[in-house]
Amino acid sequence: FSADYVSLGIREPVYEVIEVRSNGRMSTKKISRRQLLKSSGLRLRDTRSVDPSLWLMNSMPSLLVREQAILVNLGSLRAIAMYERVLIFNYNSPGGKAFLGLLLPRLNPRNINGGPAMPFQLEVVEAALLSRILRLERRLMKIEPRVATLLEVLPNRLTADVLEQLRLSKQALVELGSRAGDLKQMLIDLLDDPHEIRRICIMGRNCTLDRLSDNMECSVPLEKQIAEEEEEEIEMLLENYLQRCESCHGQAERLLNSAREMEDSIAVNLSSRRLEVSRVELLLQVGTFCVAVGALIAGIFGMNLKSYLEMNAWAFWATTGGIVVGAIAGFFLMYSYLKARKILDPQATTAEAWDVHHVS
Amino acid sequence: FSADYVSLGIREPVYEVIEVRSNGRMSTKKISRRQLLKSSGLRLRDTRSVDPSLWLMNSMPSLLVREQAILVNLGSLRAIAMYERVLIFNYNSPGGKAFLGLLLPRLNPRNINGGPAMPFQLEVVEAALLSRILRLERRLMKIEPRVATLLEVLPNRLTADVLEQLRLSKQALVELGSRAGDLKQMLIDLLDDPHEIRRICIMGRNCTLDRLSDNMECSVPLEKQIAEEEEEEIEMLLENYLQRCESCHGQAERLLNSAREMEDSIAVNLSSRRLEVSRVELLLQVGTFCVAVGALIAGIFGMNLKSYLEMNAWAFWATTGGIVVGAIAGFFLMYSYLKARKILDPQATTAEAWDVHHVS
Amino acid sequence: FSADYVSLGIREPVYEVIEVRSNGRMSTKKISRRQLLKSSGLRLRDTRSVDPSLWLMNSMPSLLVREQAILVNLGSLRAIAMYERVLIFNYNSPGGKAFLGLLLPRLNPRNINGGPAMPFQLEVVEAALLSRILRLERRLMKIEPRVATLLEVLPNRLTADVLEQLRLSKQALVELGSRAGDLKQMLIDLLDDPHEIRRICIMGRNCTLDRLSDNMECSVPLEKQIAEEEEEEIEMLLENYLQRCESCHGQAERLLNSAREMEDSIAVNLSSRRLEVSRVELLLQVGTFCVAVGALIAGIFGMNLKSYLEMNAWAFWATTGGIVVGAIAGFFLMYSYLKARKILDPQATTAEAWDVHHVS
Amino acid sequence: FSADYVSLGIREPVYEVIEVRSNGRMSTKKISRRQLLKSSGLRLRDTRSVDPSLWLMNSMPSLLVREQAILVNLGSLRAIAMYERVLIFNYNSPGGKAFLGLLLPRLNPRNINGGPAMPFQLEVVEAALLSRILRLERRLMKIEPRVATLLEVLPNRLTADVLEQLRLSKQALVELGSRAGDLKQMLIDLLDDPHEIRRICIMGRNCTLDRLSDNMECSVPLEKQIAEEEEEEIEMLLENYLQRCESCHGQAERLLNSAREMEDSIAVNLSSRRLEVSRVELLLQVGTFCVAVGALIAGIFGMNLKSYLEMNAWAFWATTGGIVVGAIAGFFLMYSYLKARKILDPQATTAEAWDVHHVS
Amino acid sequence: FSADYVSLGIREPVYEVIEVRSNGRMSTKKISRRQLLKSSGLRLRDTRSVDPSLWLMNSMPSLLVREQAILVNLGSLRAIAMYERVLIFNYNSPGGKAFLGLLLPRLNPRNINGGPAMPFQLEVVEAALLSRILRLERRLMKIEPRVATLLEVLPNRLTADVLEQLRLSKQALVELGSRAGDLKQMLIDLLDDPHEIRRICIMGRNCTLDRLSDNMECSVPLEKQIAEEEEEEIEMLLENYLQRCESCHGQAERLLNSAREMEDSIAVNLSSRRLEVSRVELLLQVGTFCVAVGALIAGIFGMNLKSYLEMNAWAFWATTGGIVVGAIAGFFLMYSYLKARKILDPQATTAEAWDVHHVS
């Protein structure tokens, strides 16, 4: 047993898998890792990418092509495609179910309707890619109208609820965009590597692939020709799913960018409104301060102490007049001072336009 | 029927298309998917990128070249170009109309004026690209002066209205930049793939393309030469539209960046103004507090209780003097304390300049 | 006339150009588009990148090499270089003037001083590149000291004026960086494409270029050798201007990044200062509240209503003492409560250090 | 001694290393740099990447292949793998210990169980990569559930503690993502360079590698075949670890992006709540101001001065009524003014929808 | 003289340089540009990258290889390496001094100690690269502990001083990262271009380089072999410095990212604390408002006007009770209203969890 698994404290696991044969027959099996390695010709470390016990660490989609097997790891689907059969590991996961739901009708001979049947391993790869992309597309179709509504609604309804919905949509888009981007990258890498594609073609055939020149050599000449046609078929298949995946990724990125720009704009908008509120508050505080000074003077004259002004006929009116006029004058003095210092002025900067002109 | 469409709940759709022949004749047709596949030699999955019922998921522009057909998916234009005819799917969409408006005059023999006529499928590709780019350019020409005005106007008029206009312009630029970027990427990919370009050239000719060496072989030697000249023509055509597309994309990105930087600067600007408002508010609150303490003392002496100071001649003036002097002294004490703690000081940090010098 | 121009509502334009011949002779000409296409062997769509009536949409620099002409579109310079002559379109633009100012001395035989003369079309390309880069460099040399001063000055002088200057500098740098980046990309693309460079070399010579192998074939062997030497010359020339352009772009990006980081830091700085101001405000409001409660009590005892305490000798002092002690006690109670809830505490978070250690 | 080390003030260092032989024997040794260079055929500057005294500057993972030695620098593991032995430098570091813990069981013949033994240097490289990736994966598995919990919890509990935990998680993810990204880049570079991989294969064999054609030439034909098989083995090994590393990197980036978006959303959320608080504050200040004006009037009438109104029966009620009605009227006047200026209105912008429509 | 220099207003400059010969002899020289061009076989435009009078515009590191000279432009070091000698331009700059300090000991025969001497131009290139990288590394070693301390200290001490230090560190890291990145890019470009490396090898030898096939042809076969060995030596040398440079760049980027994330987190943290302060302020304002209303009522009853309630025994206590109860009731009414509107509630959003689940 490898030190890797030892160190994770796992020994000789037994996997429960569903096996689907090329004739559409489906059966549940228990298979130990030792058996699996033997029957598929895989290396120990290869199994890592389909081992459900190492679930968390396998988030990156991959399609590893080995001599006798294709290791499929797409979302929650983990499978090993071999000549004329496929093992599905966590078949109860959404990814596993969606894959089975797409694969089985394809194997049904009645559904072929006319077109030439593709070899089994291609059917598996296509079903796996399709089930993954369909799930991403459905997810996007669900989020898109919501985000569109939010972008429409938001500037006029900055309530906490709507902001929370924007946040949730952004989180969903980050994840969706990242998943679609990973899948897209995997497809691009695969398309860029004719060696891998050729290995898919010769699987289960009496052909060998020369390592250096990448030329196929088959015992039967006809087989070589079929394999070459299949190669083109795979390329077109991958290209098709790549395009769908790119659409999905591009749309998710576009929505996410729109949502981000929206959030930035909202932040500035809120900032500008708060400034306006602050300015009015300031004005009120200036007023309150002036009134408070007046009230202090009034309070002083209200003390039960003798000022010897009590008896003057003019004292009340003079003081009253003084307080009122003083408060109003104080207010306007401070108001004009703040205007002059541009603290209460909405057009704060003058931008005397420094000569930073455009480069034409 | 494929599991894909079954799973989406769609079966054997009939498309309503406009067919334009190379002589400029135009007719509306209904065509079932089965017929379409038969006449164009396409695979089922190929049709996805032109199927209007899968509208939402096809946002990425593409120009897929198959053996007997070119699948065009540009904005809202969906078409299949075949030898001597083109099928336009959603012909009522803005993309479809613009395409027809550009294609038909080109097919009119009177408009050729001198220059050699291009083969029909090239006319289709050019009309499709041109109609798409023209729409992007018009869109940009509409947004550009607005953004320029906003950038000019904004620093002096931070009103909610102007901010909202900035937000809308940014959203429009995000979308425009993303669309132009996708189109640009598609053109670059096409130019990087001589195989695809050659497949366009040999369409409708008695030529075959060797898969490995990418060499054309034609039954008629002259045809080969024409095809090679056409190849150069296509490259120059794509290069031209790539350049226009890059201009469009670059300009949109530049405007978007300017708008973003503007928004960031506005945010800092607003922040700095709010700080100034807060500082004056603080000052006023210090004043109000001092006055309030004075008013409290005055209020205490105003109580209808006997303090036995009532009769002292000096009490009124002493108390009044004490309140006024105390309030003013209290104000300046607090003011100088806040100055010392650098809370009221605009030059808050001293930056005693740590020796982080430049790497020269 | 092409559908493109028709749709833009322009028909058969006449261009006013300056023609410079390889002997330095300069003349103003009017040339219709039809004539231009004939004499230069260009396609209709090629002229788009030099057509001044399509100014706005041509912001991306380009150097398109056609069989008999080089289309130059750099900033506001639009020109067509042909064998032994060059047509300058918008010769009154800054770009056009700068180009003429650099090209004419180069064509003057007295200025060659020793070194071998370069072929005319290379002189044109070099003068065009040089005039463009010089303008970018001068622009940068003007902005750089300003930004350096701002970065020095800003942390200590956060006034609206200085912030506005930072904003304007950032806008200028965004544009400058984008222009230099576009030019750089154009030069890289050109250097990556030996085919284009070779086409410049054979222009005006009796040579042809094989499309597939990119080999030159000349009628005169000597010409081939000269063309090959010229190819190396062009590469070194482009490399040189690429390096200058990269310097310019890199410096603009560096300054822009510094300005951005500065702005972010200022935002946090302002935020932290506002928090401090808020805290002092809060303290004052606690004080004001307590004083107000005291004043309310004093006011109550100041009502012209009988409380039957008026005559008690101790009532005044007891009430006064109660008010003062109560206000101060209230203040400290609230103060310590806010401290305990960490609202008035500058060291708000304790960060009991969760075990998120470094990966070493 | 090289000027490099001289300038750092280090001369002829002696390294304490652990040597592991291919039979699993382990011994501690002291080795001077001079000896090391002699026995390994390395250049002086090569040793830099494993020299523990230059720790800080070696943060980038590397696997430099020299003629007789592979220099391993992964995290805190520094080792030199040579034919049939490996020197581990800082064997007490976590990286060194983890490597030893994985390497020793692999060399134990009892653990081979069936599969063909890999050559020693491959065992070393695999153990080194595995130990590094396992540590990154464990780190990620520790952070992931925390971040997931935070993303769940945060919108409802914006306490300083939770924000601090988010900050710490982000810091950890930045570091983890950067480390995994560096490792990923190193693996991609290695896979892209068949020359390096071949050099690993021929290490310790009687083979030479032609520099230009990259062809192996071995004295024994069998050796060549084995080396070629090994090459494929190394590629698959590197591919496997690349995939694990990509998963790790992708997951860290995804979590970091989610955390960033969360923080941005929180900032906007906080901003919007502060605005709401400010609005209520403003309302209260309007109220307080009106009440203060009323109190001023009352205070004026409370002065111990003769207004000659004292004796009027209606004066008290008139004044009281005037104050109350005036205060309430003042409040509503100001309230409606602020509403009209849209300062107290949550739906501040009207967005009269400018015709910025979508590009379809 | 070239129009370039004319337009900058510079004519026929004389450079003061230090010349170092391969035997270590050093001399100061004055050399006019004309002489320089003659002796080095350079073009006029080549000298631009080492001309100290064009300092500002040469910020991008470069190593231009010409037929007889290597133009070195690294930081403040400007030099031209020729066969058996090197000219150093601005020898008093830090870069020039560091270079001389590293080069001279290398040329001293006593320092060779054993290893084979490298050709002179390689010594020059290595000394130049080493001196540049050492300066970047020392810079980084100075900043790193500071940033680490800041990241540790900051969350608990958000003072203006610490924020200013963070800002300065970020500015230094931006610059350092950008410089290291430029150097890294230069090394990658050089390693990707075998043509340039070969030109370094044949410098000063009787070899020529075929332009098309990049094959060396030497008059002496031995020379060819030596040149080929040197080529490998240069590649390993560049690879080594690339790795150091990548470490430096990666570390600077990592620190900068950490500092950025820290700043973002601080911003949110400050925002959340300000909100809390605002909430308490709001509460106090509610209280103050209620007390002010109470004080107004008390003030009204304190007016020197007859209300005819003066003589009622119960009037004082009723009014007092009314004021106190009214103020408290008013406070709690407003408090519960604000709670209900979620303005005073820390758990503002409910996030009724919209069904945006994860894509697994």
XYZ file of N, CA and C in Angstrom, chain C residues 112-119 123 233, chain E residues 43:
33
model
N 22.207 61.992 -44.158
C 22.492 60.556 -44.100
C 23.773 60.289 -43.328
N 24.666 61.228 -43.373
C 26.032 61.188 -42.803
C 26.641 59.794 -42.617
N 27.131 59.295 -43.737
C 27.952 58.090 -43.622
C 27.211 56.782 -43.735
N 26.341 56.521 -42.781
C 25.617 55.239 -42.727
C 24.901 54.966 -44.041
N 24.673 53.689 -44.355
C 23.990 53.360 -45.604
C 22.538 53.819 -45.516
N 22.023 54.357 -46.591
C 20.632 54.806 -46.628
C 19.715 53.602 -46.543
N 18.643 53.733 -45.788
C 17.651 52.663 -45.744
C 16.669 52.860 -46.885
N 16.036 51.775 -47.388
C 15.026 51.945 -48.429
C 13.915 52.853 -47.923
N 12.293 53.911 -44.080
C 12.366 55.251 -43.512
C 10.982 55.694 -43.052
N 17.495 44.042 -40.628
C 17.435 45.457 -40.251
C 16.056 45.816 -39.676
N 24.177 50.508 -34.212
C 23.379 51.499 -34.907
C 23.110 52.655 -33.938
